[in-house]
Coordinates of C-alpha atoms and ligand atoms in Angstrom, one line a residue:
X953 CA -90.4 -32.6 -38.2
X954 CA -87.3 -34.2 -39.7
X955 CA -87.3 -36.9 -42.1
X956 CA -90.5 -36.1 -44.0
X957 CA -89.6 -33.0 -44.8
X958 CA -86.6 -33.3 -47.4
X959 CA -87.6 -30.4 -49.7
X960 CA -87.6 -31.8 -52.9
X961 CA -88.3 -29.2 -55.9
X962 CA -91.6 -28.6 -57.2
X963 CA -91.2 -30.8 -61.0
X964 CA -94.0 -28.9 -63.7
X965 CA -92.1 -30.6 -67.0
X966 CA -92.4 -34.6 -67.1
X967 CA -89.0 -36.2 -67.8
X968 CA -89.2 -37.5 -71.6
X969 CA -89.3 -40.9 -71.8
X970 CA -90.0 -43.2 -74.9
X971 CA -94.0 -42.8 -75.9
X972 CA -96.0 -45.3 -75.6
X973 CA -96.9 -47.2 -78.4
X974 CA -100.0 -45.6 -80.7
X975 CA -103.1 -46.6 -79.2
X976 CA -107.2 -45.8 -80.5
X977 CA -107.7 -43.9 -77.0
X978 CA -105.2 -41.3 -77.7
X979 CA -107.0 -40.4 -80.9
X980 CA -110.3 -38.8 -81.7
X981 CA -112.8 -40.6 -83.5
X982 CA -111.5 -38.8 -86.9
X983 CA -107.8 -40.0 -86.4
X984 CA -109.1 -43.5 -85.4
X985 CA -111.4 -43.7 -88.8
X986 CA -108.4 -42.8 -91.0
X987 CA -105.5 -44.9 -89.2
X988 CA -107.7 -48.1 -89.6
X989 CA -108.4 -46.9 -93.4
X990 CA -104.9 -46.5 -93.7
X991 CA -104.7 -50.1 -92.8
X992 CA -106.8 -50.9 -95.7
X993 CA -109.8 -51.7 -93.8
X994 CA -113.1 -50.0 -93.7
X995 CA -113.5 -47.1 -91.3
X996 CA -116.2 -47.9 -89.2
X997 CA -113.8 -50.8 -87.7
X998 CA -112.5 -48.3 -85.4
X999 CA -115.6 -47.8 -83.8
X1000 CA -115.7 -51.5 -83.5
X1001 CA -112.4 -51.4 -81.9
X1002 CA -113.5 -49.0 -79.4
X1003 CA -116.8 -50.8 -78.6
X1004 CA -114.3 -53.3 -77.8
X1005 CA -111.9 -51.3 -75.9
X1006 CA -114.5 -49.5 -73.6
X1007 CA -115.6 -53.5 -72.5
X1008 CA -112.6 -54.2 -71.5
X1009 CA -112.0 -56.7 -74.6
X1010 CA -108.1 -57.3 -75.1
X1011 CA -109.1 -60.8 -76.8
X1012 CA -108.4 -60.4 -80.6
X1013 CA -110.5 -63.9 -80.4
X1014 CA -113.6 -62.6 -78.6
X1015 CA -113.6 -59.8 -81.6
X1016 CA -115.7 -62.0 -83.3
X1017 CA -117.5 -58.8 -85.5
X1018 CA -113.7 -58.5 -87.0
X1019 CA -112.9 -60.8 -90.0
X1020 CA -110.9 -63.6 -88.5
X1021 CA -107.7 -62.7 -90.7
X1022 CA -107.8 -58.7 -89.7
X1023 CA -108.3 -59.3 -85.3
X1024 CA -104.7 -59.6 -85.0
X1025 CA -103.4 -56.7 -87.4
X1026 CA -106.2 -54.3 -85.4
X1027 CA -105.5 -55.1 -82.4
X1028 CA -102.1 -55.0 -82.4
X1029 CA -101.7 -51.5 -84.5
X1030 CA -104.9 -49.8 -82.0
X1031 CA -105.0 -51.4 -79.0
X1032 CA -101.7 -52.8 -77.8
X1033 CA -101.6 -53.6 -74.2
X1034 CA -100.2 -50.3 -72.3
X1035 CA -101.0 -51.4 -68.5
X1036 CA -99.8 -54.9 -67.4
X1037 CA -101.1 -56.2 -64.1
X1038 CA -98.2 -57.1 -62.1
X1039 CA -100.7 -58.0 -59.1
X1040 CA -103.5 -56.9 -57.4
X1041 CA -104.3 -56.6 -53.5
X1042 CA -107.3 -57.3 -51.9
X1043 CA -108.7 -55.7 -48.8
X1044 CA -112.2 -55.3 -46.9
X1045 CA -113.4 -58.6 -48.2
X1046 CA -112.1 -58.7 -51.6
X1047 CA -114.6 -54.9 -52.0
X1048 CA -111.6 -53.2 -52.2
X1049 CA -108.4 -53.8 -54.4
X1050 CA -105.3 -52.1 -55.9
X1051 CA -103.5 -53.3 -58.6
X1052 CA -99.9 -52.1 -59.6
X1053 CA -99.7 -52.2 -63.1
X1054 CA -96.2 -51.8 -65.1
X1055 CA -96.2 -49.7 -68.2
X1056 CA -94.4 -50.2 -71.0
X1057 CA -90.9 -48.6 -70.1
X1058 CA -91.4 -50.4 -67.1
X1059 CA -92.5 -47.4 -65.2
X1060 CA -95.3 -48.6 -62.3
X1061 CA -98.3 -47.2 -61.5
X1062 CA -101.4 -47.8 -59.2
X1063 CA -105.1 -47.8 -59.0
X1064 CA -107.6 -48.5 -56.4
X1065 CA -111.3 -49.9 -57.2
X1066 CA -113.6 -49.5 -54.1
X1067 CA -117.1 -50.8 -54.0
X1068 CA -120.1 -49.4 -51.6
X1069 CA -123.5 -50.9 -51.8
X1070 CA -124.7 -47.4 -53.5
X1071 CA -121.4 -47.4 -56.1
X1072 CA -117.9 -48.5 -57.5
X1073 CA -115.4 -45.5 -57.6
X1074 CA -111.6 -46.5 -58.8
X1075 CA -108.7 -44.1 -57.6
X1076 CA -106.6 -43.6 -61.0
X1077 CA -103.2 -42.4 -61.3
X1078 CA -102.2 -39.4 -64.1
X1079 CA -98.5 -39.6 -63.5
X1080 CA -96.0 -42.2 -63.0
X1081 CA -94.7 -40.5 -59.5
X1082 CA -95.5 -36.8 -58.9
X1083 CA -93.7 -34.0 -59.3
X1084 CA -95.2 -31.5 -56.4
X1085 CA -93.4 -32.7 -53.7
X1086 CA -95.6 -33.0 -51.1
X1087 CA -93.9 -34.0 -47.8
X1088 CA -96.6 -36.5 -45.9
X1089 CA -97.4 -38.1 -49.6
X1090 CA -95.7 -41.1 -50.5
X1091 CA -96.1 -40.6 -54.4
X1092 CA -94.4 -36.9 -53.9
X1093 CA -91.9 -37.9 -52.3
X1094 CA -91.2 -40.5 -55.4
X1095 CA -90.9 -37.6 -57.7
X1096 CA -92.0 -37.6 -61.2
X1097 CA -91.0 -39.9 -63.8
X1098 CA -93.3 -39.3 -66.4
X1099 CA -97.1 -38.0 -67.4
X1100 CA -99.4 -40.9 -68.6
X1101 CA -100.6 -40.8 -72.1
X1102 CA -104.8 -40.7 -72.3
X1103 CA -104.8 -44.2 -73.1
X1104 CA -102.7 -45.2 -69.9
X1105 CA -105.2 -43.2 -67.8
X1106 CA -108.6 -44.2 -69.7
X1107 CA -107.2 -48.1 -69.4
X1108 CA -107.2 -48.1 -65.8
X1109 CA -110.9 -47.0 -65.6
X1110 CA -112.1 -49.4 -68.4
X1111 CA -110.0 -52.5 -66.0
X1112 CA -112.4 -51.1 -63.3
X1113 CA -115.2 -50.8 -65.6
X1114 CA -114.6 -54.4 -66.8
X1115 CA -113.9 -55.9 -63.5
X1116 CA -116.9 -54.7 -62.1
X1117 CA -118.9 -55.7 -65.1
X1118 CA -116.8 -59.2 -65.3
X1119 CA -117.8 -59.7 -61.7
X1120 CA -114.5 -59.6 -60.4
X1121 CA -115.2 -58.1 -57.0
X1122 CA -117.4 -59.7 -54.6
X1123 CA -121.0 -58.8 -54.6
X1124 CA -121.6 -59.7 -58.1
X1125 CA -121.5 -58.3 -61.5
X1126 CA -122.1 -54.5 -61.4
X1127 CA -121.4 -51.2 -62.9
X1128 CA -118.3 -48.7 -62.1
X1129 CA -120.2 -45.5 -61.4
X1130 CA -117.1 -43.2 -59.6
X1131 CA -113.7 -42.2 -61.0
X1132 CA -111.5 -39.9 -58.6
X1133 CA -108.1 -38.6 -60.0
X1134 CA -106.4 -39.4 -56.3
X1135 CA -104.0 -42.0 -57.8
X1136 CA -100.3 -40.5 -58.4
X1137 CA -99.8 -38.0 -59.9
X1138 CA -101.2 -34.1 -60.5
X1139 CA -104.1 -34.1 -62.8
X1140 CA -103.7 -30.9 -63.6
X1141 CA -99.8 -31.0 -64.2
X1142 CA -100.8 -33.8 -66.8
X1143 CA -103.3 -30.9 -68.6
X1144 CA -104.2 -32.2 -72.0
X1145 CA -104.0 -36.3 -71.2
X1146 CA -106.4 -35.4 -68.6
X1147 CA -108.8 -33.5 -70.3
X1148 CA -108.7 -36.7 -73.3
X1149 CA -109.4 -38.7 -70.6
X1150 CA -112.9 -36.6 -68.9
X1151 CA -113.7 -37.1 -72.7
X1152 CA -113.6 -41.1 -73.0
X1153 CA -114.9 -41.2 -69.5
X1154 CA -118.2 -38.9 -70.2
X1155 CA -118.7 -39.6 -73.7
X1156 CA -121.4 -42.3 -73.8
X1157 CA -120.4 -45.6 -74.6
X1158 CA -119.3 -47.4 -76.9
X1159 CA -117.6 -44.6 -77.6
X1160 CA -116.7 -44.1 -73.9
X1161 CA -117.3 -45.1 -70.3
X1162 CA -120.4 -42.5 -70.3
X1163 CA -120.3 -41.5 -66.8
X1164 CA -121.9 -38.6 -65.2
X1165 CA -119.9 -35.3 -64.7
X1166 CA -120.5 -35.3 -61.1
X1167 CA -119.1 -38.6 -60.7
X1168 CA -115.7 -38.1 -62.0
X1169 CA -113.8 -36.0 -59.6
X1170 CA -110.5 -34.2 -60.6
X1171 CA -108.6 -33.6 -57.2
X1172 CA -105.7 -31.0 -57.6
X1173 CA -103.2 -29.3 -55.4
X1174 CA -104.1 -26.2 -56.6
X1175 CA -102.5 -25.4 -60.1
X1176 CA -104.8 -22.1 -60.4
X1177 CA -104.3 -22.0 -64.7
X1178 CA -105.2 -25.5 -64.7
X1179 CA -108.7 -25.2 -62.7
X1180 CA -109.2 -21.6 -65.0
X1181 CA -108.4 -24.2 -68.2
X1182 CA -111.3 -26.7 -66.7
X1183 CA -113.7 -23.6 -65.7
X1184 CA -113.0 -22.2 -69.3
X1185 CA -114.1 -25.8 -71.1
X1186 CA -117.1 -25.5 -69.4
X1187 CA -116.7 -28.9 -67.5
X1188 CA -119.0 -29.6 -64.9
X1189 CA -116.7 -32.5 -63.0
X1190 CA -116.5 -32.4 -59.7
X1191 CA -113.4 -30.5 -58.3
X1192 CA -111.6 -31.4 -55.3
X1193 CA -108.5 -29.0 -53.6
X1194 CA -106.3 -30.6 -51.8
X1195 CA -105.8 -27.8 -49.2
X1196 CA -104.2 -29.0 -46.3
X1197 CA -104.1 -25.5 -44.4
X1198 CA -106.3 -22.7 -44.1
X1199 CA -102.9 -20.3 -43.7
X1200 CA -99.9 -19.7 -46.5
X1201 CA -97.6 -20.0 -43.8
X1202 CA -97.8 -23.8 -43.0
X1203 CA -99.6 -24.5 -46.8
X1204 CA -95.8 -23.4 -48.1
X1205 CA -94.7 -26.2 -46.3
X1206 CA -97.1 -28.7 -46.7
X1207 CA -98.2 -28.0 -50.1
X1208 CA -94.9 -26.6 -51.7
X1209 CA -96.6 -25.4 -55.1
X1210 CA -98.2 -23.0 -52.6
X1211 CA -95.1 -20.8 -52.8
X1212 CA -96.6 -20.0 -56.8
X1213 CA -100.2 -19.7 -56.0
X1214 CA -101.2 -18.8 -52.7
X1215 CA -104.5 -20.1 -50.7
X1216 CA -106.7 -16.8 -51.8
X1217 CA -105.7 -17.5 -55.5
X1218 CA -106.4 -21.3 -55.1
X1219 CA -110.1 -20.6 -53.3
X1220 CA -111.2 -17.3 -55.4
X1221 CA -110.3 -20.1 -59.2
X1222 CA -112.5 -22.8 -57.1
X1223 CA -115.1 -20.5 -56.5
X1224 CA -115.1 -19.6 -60.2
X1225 CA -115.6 -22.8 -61.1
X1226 CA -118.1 -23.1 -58.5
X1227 CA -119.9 -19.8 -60.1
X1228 CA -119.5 -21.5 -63.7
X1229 CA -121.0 -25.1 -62.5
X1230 CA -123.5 -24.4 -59.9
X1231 CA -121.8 -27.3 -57.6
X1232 CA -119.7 -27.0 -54.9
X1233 CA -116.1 -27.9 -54.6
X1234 CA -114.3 -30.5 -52.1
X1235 CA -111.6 -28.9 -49.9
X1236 CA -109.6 -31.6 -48.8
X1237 CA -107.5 -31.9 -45.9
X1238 CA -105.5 -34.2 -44.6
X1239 CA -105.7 -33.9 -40.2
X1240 CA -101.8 -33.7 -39.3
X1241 CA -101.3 -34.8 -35.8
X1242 CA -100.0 -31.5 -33.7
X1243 CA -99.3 -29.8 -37.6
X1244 CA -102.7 -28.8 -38.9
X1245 CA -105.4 -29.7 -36.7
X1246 CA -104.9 -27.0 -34.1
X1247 CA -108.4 -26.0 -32.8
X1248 CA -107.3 -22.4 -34.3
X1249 CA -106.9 -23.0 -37.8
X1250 CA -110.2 -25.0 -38.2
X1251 CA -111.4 -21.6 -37.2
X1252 CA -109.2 -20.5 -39.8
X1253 CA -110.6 -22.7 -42.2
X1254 CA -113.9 -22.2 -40.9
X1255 CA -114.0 -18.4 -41.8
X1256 CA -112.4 -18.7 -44.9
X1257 CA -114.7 -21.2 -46.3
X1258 CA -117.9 -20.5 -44.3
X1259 CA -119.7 -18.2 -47.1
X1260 CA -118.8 -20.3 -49.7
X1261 CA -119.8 -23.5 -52.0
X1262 CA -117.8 -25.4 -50.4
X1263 CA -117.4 -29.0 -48.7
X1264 CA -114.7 -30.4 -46.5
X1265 CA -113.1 -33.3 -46.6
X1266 CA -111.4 -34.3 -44.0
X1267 CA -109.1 -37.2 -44.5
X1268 CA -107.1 -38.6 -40.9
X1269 CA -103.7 -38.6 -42.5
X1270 CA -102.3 -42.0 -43.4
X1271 CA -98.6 -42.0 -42.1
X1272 CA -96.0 -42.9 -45.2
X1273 CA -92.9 -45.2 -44.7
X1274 CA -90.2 -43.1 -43.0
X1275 CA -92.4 -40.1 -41.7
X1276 CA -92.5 -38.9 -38.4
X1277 CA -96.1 -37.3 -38.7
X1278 CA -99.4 -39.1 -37.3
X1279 CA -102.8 -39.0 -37.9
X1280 CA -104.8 -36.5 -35.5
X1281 CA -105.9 -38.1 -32.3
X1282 CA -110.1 -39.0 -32.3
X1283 CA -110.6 -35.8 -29.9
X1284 CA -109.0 -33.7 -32.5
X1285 CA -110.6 -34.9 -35.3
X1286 CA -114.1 -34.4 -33.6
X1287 CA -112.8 -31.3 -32.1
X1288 CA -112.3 -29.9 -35.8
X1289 CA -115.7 -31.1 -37.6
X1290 CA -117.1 -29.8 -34.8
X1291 CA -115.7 -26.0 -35.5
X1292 CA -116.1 -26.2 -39.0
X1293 CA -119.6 -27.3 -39.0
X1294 CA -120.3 -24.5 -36.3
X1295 CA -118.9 -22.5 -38.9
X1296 CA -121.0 -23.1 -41.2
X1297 CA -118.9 -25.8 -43.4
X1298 CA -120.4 -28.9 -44.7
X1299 CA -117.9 -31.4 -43.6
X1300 CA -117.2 -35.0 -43.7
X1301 CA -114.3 -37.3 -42.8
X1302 CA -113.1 -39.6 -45.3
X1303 CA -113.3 -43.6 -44.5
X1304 CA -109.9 -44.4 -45.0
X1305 CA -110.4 -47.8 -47.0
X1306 CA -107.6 -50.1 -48.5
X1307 CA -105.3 -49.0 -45.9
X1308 CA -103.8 -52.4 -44.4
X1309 CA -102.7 -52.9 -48.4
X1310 CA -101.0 -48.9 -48.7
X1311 CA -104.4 -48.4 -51.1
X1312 CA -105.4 -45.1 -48.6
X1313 CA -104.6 -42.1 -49.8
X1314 CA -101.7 -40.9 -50.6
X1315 CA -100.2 -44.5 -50.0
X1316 CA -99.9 -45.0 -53.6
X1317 CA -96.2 -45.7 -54.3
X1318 CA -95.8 -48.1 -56.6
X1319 CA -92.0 -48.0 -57.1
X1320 CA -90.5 -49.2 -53.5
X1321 CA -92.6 -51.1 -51.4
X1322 CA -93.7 -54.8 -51.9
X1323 CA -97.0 -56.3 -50.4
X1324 CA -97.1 -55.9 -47.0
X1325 CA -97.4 -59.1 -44.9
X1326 CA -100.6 -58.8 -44.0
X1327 CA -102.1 -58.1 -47.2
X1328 CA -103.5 -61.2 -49.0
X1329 CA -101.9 -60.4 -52.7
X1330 CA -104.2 -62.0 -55.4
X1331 CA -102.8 -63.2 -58.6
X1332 CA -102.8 -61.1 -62.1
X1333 CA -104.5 -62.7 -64.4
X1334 CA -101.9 -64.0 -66.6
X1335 CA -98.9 -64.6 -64.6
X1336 CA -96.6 -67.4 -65.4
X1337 CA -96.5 -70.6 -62.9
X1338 CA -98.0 -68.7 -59.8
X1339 CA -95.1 -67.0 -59.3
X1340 CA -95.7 -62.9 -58.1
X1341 CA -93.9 -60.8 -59.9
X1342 CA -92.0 -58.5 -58.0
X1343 CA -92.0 -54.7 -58.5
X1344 CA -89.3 -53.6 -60.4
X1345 CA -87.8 -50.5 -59.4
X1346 CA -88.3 -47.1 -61.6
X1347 CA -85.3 -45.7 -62.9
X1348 CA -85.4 -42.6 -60.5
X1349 CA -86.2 -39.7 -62.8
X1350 CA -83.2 -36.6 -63.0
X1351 CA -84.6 -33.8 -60.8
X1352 CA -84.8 -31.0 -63.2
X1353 CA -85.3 -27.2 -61.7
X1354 CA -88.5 -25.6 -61.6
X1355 CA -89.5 -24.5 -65.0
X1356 CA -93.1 -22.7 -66.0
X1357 CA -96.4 -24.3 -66.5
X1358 CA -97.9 -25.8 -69.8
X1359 CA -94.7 -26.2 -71.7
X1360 CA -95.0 -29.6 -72.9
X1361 CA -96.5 -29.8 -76.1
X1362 CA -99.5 -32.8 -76.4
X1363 CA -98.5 -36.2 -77.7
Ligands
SAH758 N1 -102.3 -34.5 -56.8 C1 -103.7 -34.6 -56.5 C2 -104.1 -36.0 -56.2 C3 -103.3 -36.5 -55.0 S1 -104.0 -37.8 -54.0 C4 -103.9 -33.7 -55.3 O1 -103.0 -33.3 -54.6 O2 -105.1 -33.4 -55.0 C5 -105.5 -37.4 -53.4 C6 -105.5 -36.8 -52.0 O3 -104.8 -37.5 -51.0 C7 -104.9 -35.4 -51.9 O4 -105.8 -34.6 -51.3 C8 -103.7 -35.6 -51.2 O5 -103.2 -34.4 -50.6 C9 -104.1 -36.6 -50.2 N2 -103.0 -37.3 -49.5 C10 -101.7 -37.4 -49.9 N3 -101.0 -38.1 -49.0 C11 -101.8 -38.4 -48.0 C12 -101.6 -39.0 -46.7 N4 -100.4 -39.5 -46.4 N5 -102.7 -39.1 -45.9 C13 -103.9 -38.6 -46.3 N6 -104.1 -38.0 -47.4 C14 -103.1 -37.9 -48.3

């Protein structure tokens, strides 16, 4: 195991960076009434603005409930553009497809829509890099640069929303039904922009994306205060663990925040959460050739999951520029469903989709990797003369020493 496993430090406290410019989606409905009366306009504007906003409408000129003379003004003081496409990629027929959007300090990020027959789940990103260090994930071994604000989190799901309703993927004009916080990032890390955003995305619309609680999963790596915060609110979202071993010994390594809250801490929050919601929880695990996916610890896993609402997810690993570490053999990978589920432990292994264009997870690394040759990169909408704009490297963030939980105040 060399290469891969530079120890980076485990990063709680997002570098501070310029905010981003004021946008309706960070505000509550309130704030939103009073800065568009502040602007001398009626209130109920705003909740034009966000009927606008939640359909994907950037236009000022398709705003055509807005007085002509006031669009501009509006849009520019409550929706500014936060997310520019740089370019999308397009994989299993056009069904599935990233795009890398650049922020406005130029910090990148990615999301990933995927449509099934049965749905449209897109993969969205909390963090501009990550800060838990993970060694076979190519966002952690980025680092952090920054949290997301709610808006920058909410407007990737409303691009997915909008491109599905725009019929921009094949199979014609449809509805986004799925969002899954497996972008970059750690949800939880990125506590009160997250929570904003499981607001806009349950909150009917106009007001929102008005999805259904089960359909929005928050996948963590195990931030116990976080998953007490979301048990606490009374959410009933889906939550995902990304476990990785069934043993603190190799789940220090693999999952370094593990050295603060060990696998028994992590499994006895899920399970409250479980108790609190009824529904079980997804253990996910990423099958580590000759690491993790000895027939021993799927025993391992196997008791320590077997009386309990839980599902696995087992997710072949996808190997990241530079690693040494490989994906578990086919034998192995039956070899382990088949223990788990003779243990009792719903489990499923995880299509790997949008993998030929690094969409897969844990692929998503925005800041140094261009389209790969085989990838058919589409054109953003927007772009001057054809021409693709390259990625423009983040400035890599100072790596600051660990520091405690929660600190940062909410913007
Ligand atoms: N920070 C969140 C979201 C991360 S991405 C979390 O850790 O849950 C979503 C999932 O992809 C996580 O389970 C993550 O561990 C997994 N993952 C990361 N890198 C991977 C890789 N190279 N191959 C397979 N899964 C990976």
């Amino acid at each position: 195991m060399k290469g891969a496993m530079t120890a980076l430090p485990l990063v709680f406290d997002a570098p501070r960076r310029g905010k981003p410019p004021r946008h309706l989606a960070d505000l509550t409905r309130e704030q939103a009434r009073a800065a568009v009366t502040e602007l001398g306009q009626p209130a109920f504007r705003a909740d034009q603005l966000a009927r606008h906003f939640y359909r994907g409408v950037t236009d000022p000129a398709q705003m055509t409930d807005l007085p002509a003379a006031v669009r501009g003004d509006l849009t520019t003081a409550l929706l500014p553009g936060l997310l520019t496409p740089v370019r999308h990629l397009s994989a299993d027929g056009g069904r599935t497809r990233k795009t890398l959007w650049r922020l406005h300090d130029g910090a990148l990020v990615e999301s990933v829509l995927m449509r099934y027959p049965d749905r449209a789940t897109v993969c969205i990103s909390s963090q501009a890099g990550c800060g838990m260090a993970c060694p076979f994930c190519a966002t952690g071994q980025q680092g952090l640069t920054r949290n997301l604000s709610a808006a920058e989190i909410i407007g990737q799901a409303v691009a997915a929303a909008a491109a599905m309703a725009n019929g921009e993927i094949p199979g014609g004009p449809g509805r986004l039904s799925n969002v899954v916080f497996m972008g970059m990032g750690e949800p939880l890390a990125n506590y009160p922009r997250v929570r904003k955003t499981l607001d806009a995305l349950l909150t009917p619309a106009p007001h929102g994306l008005g999805l259904a609680q089960r359909s929005v999963t928050v996948s963590t790596v195990g931030l116990v205060p976080g998953i007490r915060r979301l048990t606490e609110e009374g959410l009933h979202v889906t939550l995902a663990v990304s476990l990785h071993a069934p043993d603190d010994e190799l789940r220090d390594t693999l999952v370094p925040i593990n050295t603060r809250y060990k696998v028994a801490e992590v499994i006895e929050a899920a399970d409250a959460y479980a108790a609190r919601t009824g529904r079980r929880y997804s253990i996910e695990y990423a099958l580590i050739r000759d690491v993790n996916d000895q027939p021993e610890r799927a025993d391992l896993l196997g008791r320590l999951l077997g009386n309990r609402l839980a599902h696995v997810n087992l997710i072949p690993l996808n190997p990241t520029p530079g690693s040494q570490w490989d994906a578990s053999p086919l034998p192995a990978q039956r070899e382990f469903v088949a223990r788990l589920r003779a243990a009792g432990v719903a489990t499923t292994v995880r299509d790997t989709r949008g993998q030929e264009i690094d969409g897969a997870c844990g692929q998503l690394a925005a800041a140094d990797r261009g389209p790969r040759p085989e990838a058919r990169p589409e054109l953003a909408r927007g772009e001057r003369d054809g021409v693709l704009i390259p990625a423009v490297a983040v400035a890599a963030p100072a790596v600051e020493p660990p520091v405690e939980l929660g600190a940062e105040a909410d913007q």
